[in-house]
């Protein structure tokens, strides 16, 4: 026996080559009945010893060329069938280039007959088409052009093969015959064993017959297999594998891209070897397996059914030898054996699941005891998880259903038998499956399985179209899943699981609960429903209460997540103060930057929900600050893991995109981004418009860049129609608010139907209307107070539909905050406005003074830097100037502007003059109220 | 080198003001320009401007071409009627002294290159409307001219070596306006009928506001320039430290190699490895400084009279 060393590509190549060489020696077309059941392993061992590298090179290049030719021929034929002349021409051109490229190969092996046949057929095809006027006129321009070009080319090229073509014309049967033979051989293959099939195929390639038909079939099969992955039984997968193998060998034996396929085969044979070792005499089992493998083409459907019949027989007995007494040990051994091939590539995953199920059945039948059955079920689950080769791919629906059923069975079993325990990390030897005296233990953890199932569920939803019916169907599974989680929780509780484990299962429960709106709490009273708030409190408090004694990061993470979920839940149900308090008391925001990404996403979600909650409750300022971060980043989609926004600047690479996609949150948990943006912009509008009005003349600090961006975008629009989109609504209402036209503002803003998505839409709308009135009043006062000497609050009250009291409160607040220069005149009940605004000139002078300070600061800073340069005493290039330019003497002058003392004095002189005049003018006009000395600060 | 002491502008025949005013009335663009014709009195070192004619605003190549043809045509016509046809410079209208920019500098330079004595006359229509005829003649100072001839943008060193500041970039030449006798008579008559109360009106604030705004703009430019310079300083500093580090590393490496008995790496030219950052051009800031100073002057001048009046009024009231 040969030691089973790592089987990489090299081994694989050798095998292929070896197959060739051995077949070559025995031109084996005539012996399709090659030993059916010769163990492949043995064959390879003999082959491994041979090594003729040179030959291999030749052969592989030949194979490569020929398969290229065949592919092109196939393409031509297809194009010919649909009369796509330009395609035909393309194919023909590439055929010619390939032919010339592979001329040395052809010189050795002779022109492939398929090639001759194709060329000859093409010629006839072109000529007939050319003659057929009617047909020709039907062709479109491109095609007719291609036809004439093709005709010329064909004539030129075919001159080289006149003899062969002549021969073919004379005796087309000899060429056809070959193909027929191939086809019949193909059919025969169904009955032949796999090895034999390989032999024939290989021979065919080596003898360079026209094997294009055969190739065709193979390809078709491949497609079929890929299409109905679910349909086929175990055999199909196998045949798929073998097909891939063959394709591979025919294409190129040295391309790196084919690695996976090679891996397949390696593992495949590995497994086979296991089988061999285990039950050498077991012909019964092997034979049907191989038969199943051979089924390749559609016509063999019937053959397949008979095979499956055999398989059923095989299914019942393959696990154990006939007559073997099925004991716990045997089952254990079997499980170990099957699980040893877990995760290997090429292991038939589908079959594994079935085997485990079968095993479970057998165990149940044989009454081997609950622990064994539980173990079998457990491994079935694992096999199901293994079904997907990659972590990112989602489960197929039927597998998913199967998983739920299996899990359900497992839990039912456990609920019935409290004495059975799953112990995580238990070595296999210490398992106790039989001994009733000691506690029955099984290695494994139902918690892990549960968590995995939950993850798979998320993955499944993520990959479904959220608008399809299937999504809803799957979503209905959530109830089942939640129930399962509950049961697992109960199980864990009875089995006295550790705190950490309990926390994990609690967290799972929380995560299925936190994002759901509790309509019972929101007013729609349904009887018999537990208030989700209490439930949430209970669940979270359980986790909070667990003292993380060992300060494990895992428990911290669970607590963080639970807390975030709790806050989210509060926020979702409009419990602003609770949510805010919890958020602030938890100090989550300090540690969150160290958290893992899913937790960060949850944090973002929670923050956003908190912001929305603040908004609904009318805390505009809070809502604005909370939402500002997420909205100003322009990456809200990524931050909330709700899809990928289109990036203009840099294309993310596919790898990153894949990772991001894996983080996505299922659709039903999404926060409506439109609503989020609209809420944010509304907040911004309510804050920014009065702010803008108050600071008309100053270079104002912008509260919200996004809002200003919207305004600017709207200004660019040449034609302003009635608002349609969300942003247009917003801009239109902002414009109305700037004119203090609160009615239009509120009507436009609230007209958008997106508000209906808010749980308590009417309340929110009412709140917004009130806010708009107030802010419009403020805007009005800022903008137009200069036009009044005095104003009656009653007028304002009428204008803004606010009560006298509210007006009084608002305006008093403005006066207090020094925003409005006015006072209440009680006897007349009027608001007396004071003129205190500085004139434009004064403002300009002030600005000039500010700018000058700035210039001076900058210059001084630079001078300081200049001296540090000289301090280093460096005479290197480029360094001489700062020193000299800023140094004493003529330095200031050399700056190129009057920054020296005289210049400044001069300018200050004028600025002061200006100020003086302005002030005096103010006095002249005698409008009073000049209590401020705006230039008193201008001392330099 | 002949120096022009003063420029004598005879209003009768030149009519710069008339030309400008007409043009300004006609078009919205506040910039009007034209060619000055005259002669040079070498003995008295006087440049006499006797005639002028307007040109199109030459923004495009096309209008440049038209201008050139027009100039030739004018020259021919003037010669035929025996009027001075020697070009002695150009005139240009200004809006609150904003004329001093790169274009202006280029034009002045071009004229000077052709002719040593050429001048540029700046006419301020706004000021004239307020009652002060404003005609100022400028030329590039000799040093600035030489420097600009050599280099189109100034570095700090060049400015330092030539002692050029914003103040002496341009050289102002006193203008003497020479009226015809008839005009003088008219002026005398007008003087007698002048309303004496108008003396007390205060200078308008809109004029001041505009000047202040322009001043602010100038300050912004200066600020930006300062930022550029500080950026440059940082770049120089960075380069310097990097260079030092490189030299240090190379030295250590070489020491080690020598210790190990290997051949040391060749000393490379460090200056080639580390490029100097591009120095900041000073010309623009020179010009904006020039503008700022003229704005300041303007404001000062404008306000001066007002202050006096205010003091007067103040003392009367108290």
mmCIF file of C-alpha atoms in Angstrom, chain A residues 23 124 126 160 283 314 346 376 395 407 421 448 498 712 761 845 873:
data_model
loop_
_atom_site.group_PDB
_atom_site.id
_atom_site.type_symbol
_atom_site.label_atom_id
_atom_site.label_comp_id
_atom_site.label_asym_id
_atom_site.label_seq_id
_atom_site.Cartn_x
_atom_site.Cartn_y
_atom_site.Cartn_z
ATOM 1 C CA UNK A 23 -4.399 3.570 -22.055
ATOM 2 C CA UNK A 124 -21.034 24.234 -48.423
ATOM 3 C CA UNK A 126 -21.531 29.525 -47.255
ATOM 4 C CA UNK A 160 -4.813 24.014 -48.313
ATOM 5 C CA UNK A 283 -18.941 -4.968 -2.971
ATOM 6 C CA UNK A 314 -27.940 -0.124 -0.499
ATOM 7 C CA UNK A 346 -15.529 16.775 -2.241
ATOM 8 C CA UNK A 376 -26.946 11.330 15.837
ATOM 9 C CA UNK A 395 -28.771 27.727 2.859
ATOM 10 C CA UNK A 407 -33.518 20.758 15.753
ATOM 11 C CA UNK A 421 -26.561 16.320 28.977
ATOM 12 C CA UNK A 448 -23.879 26.489 19.575
ATOM 13 C CA UNK A 498 -23.283 28.525 33.079
ATOM 14 C CA UNK A 712 -27.879 75.337 -2.591
ATOM 15 C CA UNK A 761 -48.060 60.090 12.794
ATOM 16 C CA UNK A 845 -15.287 98.311 9.963
ATOM 17 C CA UNK A 873 21.350 77.465 11.833
#
